[in-house]
mmCIF file of C-alpha atoms in Angstrom:
data_model
loop_
_atom_site.group_PDB
_atom_site.id
_atom_site.type_symbol
_atom_site.label_atom_id
_atom_site.label_comp_id
_atom_site.label_asym_id
_atom_site.label_seq_id
_atom_site.Cartn_x
_atom_site.Cartn_y
_atom_site.Cartn_z
ATOM 1 C CA MET D 9 -3.559 -1.725 14.239
ATOM 2 C CA ALA D 10 -1.890 -1.403 10.827
ATOM 3 C CA PRO D 11 -1.344 -4.608 8.825
ATOM 4 C CA THR D 12 2.103 -6.172 8.863
ATOM 5 C CA CYS D 13 3.954 -7.340 5.777
ATOM 6 C CA SER D 14 7.077 -9.408 6.422
ATOM 7 C CA GLY D 15 7.676 -10.115 2.720
ATOM 8 C CA CYS D 16 7.330 -6.548 1.448
ATOM 9 C CA SER D 17 9.906 -3.968 0.517
ATOM 10 C CA ILE D 18 10.285 -0.906 2.738
ATOM 11 C CA ALA D 19 8.458 1.178 0.106
ATOM 12 C CA ALA D 20 5.534 -1.278 0.056
ATOM 13 C CA ILE D 21 5.328 -1.298 3.858
ATOM 14 C CA ARG D 22 5.159 2.489 3.888
ATOM 15 C CA LEU D 23 2.441 2.393 1.235
ATOM 16 C CA ILE D 24 0.383 -0.175 3.176
ATOM 17 C CA ASN D 25 0.657 1.862 6.381
ATOM 18 C CA GLY D 26 -0.398 4.977 4.493
ATOM 19 C CA LEU D 27 -3.445 3.171 3.057
ATOM 20 C CA PHE D 28 -4.379 1.981 6.533
ATOM 21 C CA ARG D 29 -4.157 5.468 8.037
ATOM 22 C CA ALA D 30 -6.203 6.912 5.176
ATOM 23 C CA SER D 31 -8.910 4.261 5.633
ATOM 24 C CA LEU D 32 -9.402 5.249 9.281
ATOM 25 C CA SER D 33 -10.375 8.775 8.238
ATOM 26 C CA PHE D 34 -12.689 7.634 5.419
ATOM 27 C CA PRO D 35 -16.010 6.460 6.916
ATOM 28 C CA VAL D 36 -18.620 4.336 5.146
ATOM 29 C CA ARG D 37 -20.954 7.282 4.561
ATOM 30 C CA GLN D 38 -18.258 9.192 2.651
ATOM 31 C CA TYR D 39 -18.449 6.908 -0.396
ATOM 32 C CA CYS D 40 -20.943 8.426 -2.818
ATOM 33 C CA CYS D 41 -19.838 8.717 -6.454
ATOM 34 C CA GLU D 42 -17.967 5.489 -7.247
ATOM 35 C CA SER D 43 -20.910 4.180 -9.296
ATOM 36 C CA ASP D 44 -20.365 7.026 -11.773
ATOM 37 C CA HIS D 45 -16.851 5.854 -12.607
ATOM 38 C CA TYR D 46 -16.510 4.242 -16.037
ATOM 39 C CA TYR D 47 -15.480 0.820 -14.747
ATOM 40 C CA SER D 48 -18.221 0.806 -12.115
ATOM 41 C CA LYS D 49 -20.884 1.639 -14.684
ATOM 42 C CA LYS D 50 -19.554 -1.043 -17.024
ATOM 43 C CA SER D 51 -19.122 -3.719 -14.335
ATOM 44 C CA LEU D 52 -21.746 -6.058 -15.817
ATOM 45 C CA LYS D 53 -20.027 -5.991 -19.211
ATOM 46 C CA TYR D 54 -16.620 -6.724 -17.736
ATOM 47 C CA TRP D 55 -17.821 -9.563 -15.482
ATOM 48 C CA ASN D 56 -19.743 -11.123 -18.373
ATOM 49 C CA ASP D 57 -16.575 -10.887 -20.455
ATOM 50 C CA PHE D 58 -14.629 -12.444 -17.568
ATOM 51 C CA TYR D 59 -16.881 -15.533 -17.421
ATOM 52 C CA LYS D 60 -17.015 -15.869 -21.207
ATOM 53 C CA ARG D 61 -13.230 -15.874 -21.281
ATOM 54 C CA HIS D 62 -12.465 -18.052 -18.247
ATOM 55 C CA GLN D 63 -15.653 -20.139 -18.019
ATOM 56 C CA ASN D 64 -15.458 -22.082 -14.713
ATOM 57 C CA LYS D 65 -11.669 -22.541 -14.765
ATOM 58 C CA PHE D 66 -10.403 -19.357 -13.075
ATOM 59 C CA PHE D 67 -11.405 -19.899 -9.426
ATOM 60 C CA LYS D 68 -10.704 -23.076 -7.487
ATOM 61 C CA ASP D 69 -13.557 -24.840 -5.691
ATOM 62 C CA ARG D 70 -13.865 -23.432 -2.172
ATOM 63 C CA HIS D 71 -13.700 -26.559 -0.031
ATOM 64 C CA TYR D 72 -12.471 -24.425 2.878
ATOM 65 C CA LEU D 73 -16.054 -23.302 3.524
ATOM 66 C CA GLU D 74 -16.855 -26.679 5.060
ATOM 67 C CA LYS D 75 -13.736 -26.525 7.213
ATOM 68 C CA ASP D 76 -14.195 -22.930 8.360
ATOM 69 C CA TRP D 77 -17.969 -22.773 8.777
ATOM 70 C CA GLY D 78 -19.296 -26.333 8.658
ATOM 71 C CA ARG D 79 -21.528 -25.872 11.692
ATOM 72 C CA HIS D 80 -23.426 -23.098 9.917
ATOM 73 C CA PHE D 81 -24.365 -25.465 7.072
ATOM 74 C CA SER D 82 -25.009 -28.608 9.096
ATOM 75 C CA ASN D 83 -28.448 -29.286 10.534
ATOM 76 C CA GLU D 84 -27.244 -31.654 13.262
ATOM 77 C CA ASP D 85 -28.430 -29.247 15.931
ATOM 78 C CA GLY D 86 -31.743 -28.621 14.140
ATOM 79 C CA ASP D 87 -35.282 -29.535 15.076
ATOM 80 C CA GLY D 88 -35.100 -33.124 13.802
ATOM 81 C CA ASP D 89 -37.589 -32.638 10.959
ATOM 82 C CA GLY D 90 -35.115 -33.920 8.387
ATOM 83 C CA LYS D 91 -34.907 -30.608 6.552
ATOM 84 C CA GLY D 92 -31.553 -29.099 5.672
ATOM 85 C CA LYS D 93 -30.366 -25.555 6.135
ATOM 86 C CA VAL D 94 -31.302 -22.978 3.497
ATOM 87 C CA VAL D 95 -28.370 -21.022 2.085
ATOM 88 C CA LEU D 96 -28.251 -18.024 -0.236
ATOM 89 C CA GLU D 97 -25.039 -17.360 -2.137
ATOM 90 C CA VAL D 98 -24.968 -13.786 -3.431
ATOM 91 C CA GLY D 99 -22.501 -13.463 -6.292
ATOM 92 C CA CYS D 100 -22.302 -17.172 -7.040
ATOM 93 C CA GLY D 101 -20.053 -16.837 -10.072
ATOM 94 C CA ALA D 102 -19.498 -20.205 -11.756
ATOM 95 C CA GLY D 103 -20.540 -22.124 -8.624
ATOM 96 C CA ASN D 104 -17.168 -22.670 -6.953
ATOM 97 C CA SER D 105 -18.780 -22.310 -3.521
ATOM 98 C CA ILE D 106 -22.163 -23.941 -3.977
ATOM 99 C CA PHE D 107 -21.117 -27.225 -5.579
ATOM 100 C CA PRO D 108 -18.642 -28.171 -2.819
ATOM 101 C CA LEU D 109 -21.316 -27.254 -0.253
ATOM 102 C CA VAL D 110 -24.118 -29.356 -1.744
ATOM 103 C CA ALA D 111 -21.689 -32.286 -2.021
ATOM 104 C CA ALA D 112 -20.598 -31.961 1.615
ATOM 105 C CA PHE D 113 -24.083 -31.363 3.067
ATOM 106 C CA PRO D 114 -26.638 -33.638 1.344
ATOM 107 C CA ARG D 115 -29.690 -31.946 2.873
ATOM 108 C CA LEU D 116 -28.601 -28.392 2.098
ATOM 109 C CA ILE D 117 -30.946 -26.283 -0.052
ATOM 110 C CA VAL D 118 -29.238 -23.502 -1.991
ATOM 111 C CA HIS D 119 -30.445 -20.283 -3.570
ATOM 112 C CA ALA D 120 -27.744 -18.689 -5.712
ATOM 113 C CA CYS D 121 -27.664 -15.497 -7.724
ATOM 114 C CA ASP D 122 -25.289 -13.396 -9.770
ATOM 115 C CA PHE D 123 -25.799 -10.244 -11.806
ATOM 116 C CA SER D 124 -23.919 -11.864 -14.709
ATOM 117 C CA PRO D 125 -26.170 -13.997 -16.951
ATOM 118 C CA GLN D 126 -23.013 -15.699 -18.203
ATOM 119 C CA ALA D 127 -22.158 -16.833 -14.648
ATOM 120 C CA VAL D 128 -25.678 -18.146 -14.016
ATOM 121 C CA ALA D 129 -25.550 -20.090 -17.293
ATOM 122 C CA LEU D 130 -22.294 -21.720 -16.163
ATOM 123 C CA VAL D 131 -23.911 -22.869 -12.918
ATOM 124 C CA LYS D 132 -26.884 -24.356 -14.762
ATOM 125 C CA SER D 133 -24.605 -26.190 -17.187
ATOM 126 C CA HIS D 134 -22.434 -27.701 -14.444
ATOM 127 C CA GLU D 135 -22.455 -31.507 -14.394
ATOM 128 C CA ASN D 136 -23.519 -31.519 -10.721
ATOM 129 C CA PHE D 137 -26.337 -28.998 -11.064
ATOM 130 C CA ASP D 138 -29.529 -30.286 -9.426
ATOM 131 C CA ALA D 139 -32.590 -28.088 -9.866
ATOM 132 C CA GLU D 140 -34.242 -29.838 -6.898
ATOM 133 C CA ARG D 141 -31.594 -28.470 -4.540
ATOM 134 C CA ILE D 142 -30.182 -25.423 -6.320
ATOM 135 C CA HIS D 143 -32.304 -22.442 -7.311
ATOM 136 C CA VAL D 144 -30.122 -20.119 -9.376
ATOM 137 C CA PHE D 145 -31.215 -16.829 -10.915
ATOM 138 C CA VAL D 146 -29.922 -13.563 -12.347
ATOM 139 C CA CYS D 147 -30.093 -10.725 -9.831
ATOM 140 C CA ASP D 148 -28.284 -7.466 -9.184
ATOM 141 C CA ALA D 149 -28.491 -7.546 -5.399
ATOM 142 C CA ALA D 150 -27.763 -3.830 -5.203
ATOM 143 C CA LYS D 151 -31.097 -2.972 -6.835
ATOM 144 C CA ASP D 152 -33.211 -6.103 -7.525
ATOM 145 C CA ASP D 153 -35.405 -7.283 -4.658
ATOM 146 C CA LEU D 154 -34.233 -10.722 -3.495
ATOM 147 C CA SER D 155 -37.633 -11.365 -1.914
ATOM 148 C CA SER D 156 -39.146 -11.520 -5.413
ATOM 149 C CA GLU D 157 -37.292 -14.836 -5.838
ATOM 150 C CA ILE D 158 -36.987 -16.002 -2.225
ATOM 151 C CA THR D 159 -39.667 -15.864 0.475
ATOM 152 C CA SER D 160 -38.789 -13.324 3.163
ATOM 153 C CA SER D 161 -37.230 -14.625 6.396
ATOM 154 C CA THR D 162 -36.619 -18.170 5.107
ATOM 155 C CA VAL D 163 -32.818 -18.241 4.670
ATOM 156 C CA ASP D 164 -30.561 -19.559 7.441
ATOM 157 C CA VAL D 165 -27.241 -18.410 6.000
ATOM 158 C CA VAL D 166 -26.130 -15.897 3.351
ATOM 159 C CA THR D 167 -22.635 -16.270 1.935
ATOM 160 C CA LEU D 168 -20.709 -13.307 0.525
ATOM 161 C CA ILE D 169 -17.492 -14.892 -0.754
ATOM 162 C CA PHE D 170 -15.274 -12.476 -2.679
ATOM 163 C CA MET D 171 -18.454 -10.764 -3.846
ATOM 164 C CA LEU D 172 -18.810 -7.506 -1.932
ATOM 165 C CA SER D 173 -15.351 -6.341 -3.016
ATOM 166 C CA ALA D 174 -16.531 -6.307 -6.647
ATOM 167 C CA VAL D 175 -19.219 -3.732 -5.853
ATOM 168 C CA SER D 176 -18.970 0.036 -5.561
ATOM 169 C CA PRO D 177 -18.730 0.861 -1.829
ATOM 170 C CA ASN D 178 -21.787 3.107 -1.987
ATOM 171 C CA LYS D 179 -23.884 0.106 -3.083
ATOM 172 C CA MET D 180 -22.806 -2.171 -0.229
ATOM 173 C CA PRO D 181 -25.421 -0.974 2.317
ATOM 174 C CA SER D 182 -28.242 -1.698 -0.167
ATOM 175 C CA ILE D 183 -26.954 -5.239 -0.689
ATOM 176 C CA LEU D 184 -26.890 -5.906 3.050
ATOM 177 C CA GLN D 185 -30.440 -4.593 3.500
ATOM 178 C CA ASN D 186 -31.544 -6.816 0.627
ATOM 179 C CA CYS D 187 -29.949 -9.863 2.259
ATOM 180 C CA LYS D 188 -31.535 -8.943 5.566
ATOM 181 C CA LYS D 189 -35.029 -9.244 4.043
ATOM 182 C CA VAL D 190 -34.656 -12.935 3.260
ATOM 183 C CA LEU D 191 -32.658 -13.940 6.352
ATOM 184 C CA LYS D 192 -34.443 -15.598 9.262
ATOM 185 C CA PRO D 193 -34.285 -13.863 12.666
ATOM 186 C CA ASN D 194 -30.782 -14.512 14.042
ATOM 187 C CA GLY D 195 -29.688 -15.739 10.594
ATOM 188 C CA HIS D 196 -26.038 -15.305 9.658
ATOM 189 C CA ILE D 197 -23.968 -13.763 6.889
ATOM 190 C CA LEU D 198 -20.636 -15.474 6.240
ATOM 191 C CA PHE D 199 -18.088 -13.151 4.680
ATOM 192 C CA ARG D 200 -14.682 -13.709 3.104
ATOM 193 C CA ASP D 201 -12.965 -11.101 0.960
ATOM 194 C CA TYR D 202 -9.840 -9.062 0.273
ATOM 195 C CA ALA D 203 -8.208 -7.234 3.184
ATOM 196 C CA LEU D 204 -6.458 -3.900 3.274
ATOM 197 C CA GLY D 205 -2.760 -4.308 2.515
ATOM 198 C CA ASP D 206 -3.130 -7.298 0.198
ATOM 199 C CA SER D 207 -0.310 -7.441 -2.353
ATOM 200 C CA ALA D 208 -2.814 -7.055 -5.211
ATOM 201 C CA GLN D 209 -3.932 -3.731 -3.733
ATOM 202 C CA VAL D 210 -0.336 -2.528 -3.510
ATOM 203 C CA LYS D 211 0.203 -3.309 -7.206
ATOM 204 C CA LEU D 212 -3.007 -1.568 -8.277
ATOM 205 C CA HIS D 213 -2.159 1.474 -6.169
ATOM 206 C CA GLU D 214 1.328 1.715 -7.633
ATOM 207 C CA ARG D 215 -0.198 1.552 -11.139
ATOM 208 C CA ASN D 216 -2.509 4.470 -10.300
ATOM 209 C CA GLN D 217 -5.672 2.375 -10.828
ATOM 210 C CA MET D 218 -7.583 3.708 -7.824
ATOM 211 C CA ILE D 219 -11.210 4.774 -8.222
ATOM 212 C CA SER D 220 -11.620 5.925 -4.615
ATOM 213 C CA GLN D 221 -10.216 5.038 -1.215
ATOM 214 C CA ASN D 222 -9.342 1.285 -1.271
ATOM 215 C CA PHE D 223 -11.402 0.749 -4.462
ATOM 216 C CA TYR D 224 -9.602 -0.067 -7.727
ATOM 217 C CA PHE D 225 -10.086 -1.262 -11.295
ATOM 218 C CA ARG D 226 -8.063 -4.169 -12.655
ATOM 219 C CA GLY D 227 -6.531 -4.639 -16.085
ATOM 220 C CA ASP D 228 -9.515 -6.716 -17.241
ATOM 221 C CA GLY D 229 -11.991 -3.973 -16.265
ATOM 222 C CA THR D 230 -13.358 -5.655 -13.136
ATOM 223 C CA CYS D 231 -13.161 -3.794 -9.824
ATOM 224 C CA SER D 232 -11.965 -4.689 -6.351
ATOM 225 C CA PHE D 233 -12.359 -3.142 -2.899
ATOM 226 C CA TYR D 234 -9.998 -3.911 0.008
ATOM 227 C CA PHE D 235 -11.583 -4.028 3.461
ATOM 228 C CA SER D 236 -10.254 -2.997 6.840
ATOM 229 C CA LYS D 237 -11.791 -4.597 9.924
ATOM 230 C CA GLU D 238 -13.025 -1.177 11.003
ATOM 231 C CA PHE D 239 -14.777 -0.430 7.718
ATOM 232 C CA LEU D 240 -16.338 -3.889 7.503
ATOM 233 C CA SER D 241 -17.677 -3.984 11.055
ATOM 234 C CA THR D 242 -19.093 -0.454 10.734
ATOM 235 C CA LEU D 243 -20.756 -1.353 7.427
ATOM 236 C CA PHE D 244 -22.578 -4.332 8.939
ATOM 237 C CA VAL D 245 -23.464 -2.727 12.271
ATOM 238 C CA GLN D 246 -25.014 0.236 10.474
ATOM 239 C CA ALA D 247 -27.069 -2.245 8.412
ATOM 240 C CA GLY D 248 -28.455 -3.860 11.569
ATOM 241 C CA PHE D 249 -26.139 -6.825 12.082
ATOM 242 C CA ASP D 250 -24.162 -7.964 15.118
ATOM 243 C CA VAL D 251 -20.500 -8.853 14.713
ATOM 244 C CA VAL D 252 -20.011 -12.484 15.762
ATOM 245 C CA ASP D 253 -16.445 -12.952 14.560
ATOM 246 C CA ILE D 254 -13.955 -11.107 12.384
ATOM 247 C CA ASN D 255 -10.311 -11.880 11.730
ATOM 248 C CA THR D 256 -7.574 -11.475 9.160
ATOM 249 C CA TYR D 257 -6.180 -14.440 7.273
ATOM 250 C CA CYS D 258 -2.655 -14.001 5.884
ATOM 251 C CA MET D 259 -0.557 -16.103 3.540
ATOM 252 C CA GLU D 260 2.782 -15.434 1.901
ATOM 253 C CA ILE D 261 3.002 -16.741 -1.665
ATOM 254 C CA GLU D 262 6.484 -17.175 -3.053
ATOM 255 C CA ASN D 263 7.259 -16.494 -6.704
ATOM 256 C CA ARG D 264 10.574 -18.282 -7.137
ATOM 257 C CA TYR D 265 10.983 -17.222 -10.763
ATOM 258 C CA ARG D 266 10.842 -13.527 -9.812
ATOM 259 C CA ASN D 267 12.418 -14.157 -6.381
ATOM 260 C CA ILE D 268 9.688 -12.261 -4.538
ATOM 261 C CA THR D 269 7.235 -13.045 -1.750
ATOM 262 C CA MET D 270 3.700 -11.734 -2.113
ATOM 263 C CA PRO D 271 1.666 -11.255 1.090
ATOM 264 C CA ARG D 272 -1.981 -12.127 0.474
ATOM 265 C CA ARG D 273 -4.558 -10.913 2.991
ATOM 266 C CA TRP D 274 -8.236 -11.759 3.454
ATOM 267 C CA LEU D 275 -10.884 -10.918 6.013
ATOM 268 C CA ARG D 276 -13.087 -13.701 7.315
ATOM 269 C CA ALA D 277 -16.146 -12.741 9.335
ATOM 270 C CA VAL D 278 -19.528 -13.858 10.646
ATOM 271 C CA PHE D 279 -22.421 -11.471 11.221
ATOM 272 C CA ARG D 280 -25.842 -12.138 12.788
ATOM 273 C CA LYS D 281 -29.104 -10.438 11.906
ATOM 274 C CA SER D 282 -30.079 -8.308 14.885
#
């Protein structure tokens, strides 16, 4: 079912529907050469520049994780040994997910990684950083073995929050296999990221900034992929995960100065290691 867009112009609606139809005929296996694109090859440089420029002030703290997925972080249904859940955040950025989580769940133990040394330095310099509860390290999850930092099959939950979209689509399967190594049997991946038809995608498409199907480069050099439910579920199933839940979250943001309404779209999903 194609995404709807009540706040869009007729031209934008036609564009969104065209992107949706194109995505249905573009399977996961068809992505192969995105990593050779200039902005893909230079992604580390541009994300390091991003964190040098914005520090920890660009993204808001993600308190919605507790609301949406609190039961995955709580150990109330655990074995009573007093130990908290073990979480791995891949693509931790400046820590906007992990610090709200450790504050909300006092027994939670967090591993966190990012391929940007600048981002990892920001986490370590945060006023609430606690080395006893937060193990943060530099890692390119598309090629560096996570099990060199984390014992295999010891993680309860992996979070991928606006991380996978920043990666070339042909690297996504490798990241999921890497996460699978450290997840416990029946462990979960919690996913939230940009959805097909998001207003940001429409703008990038109109500016001719597409690298490949649903994959774009922004003005600051960073990249962004926009997921359909079909692509996302296929990606995870092929990597050996079961789909527990997947849905689209929509919000219309009004710009009163420009007198326009921008439809923002995200996918929220839960996957279980088979």
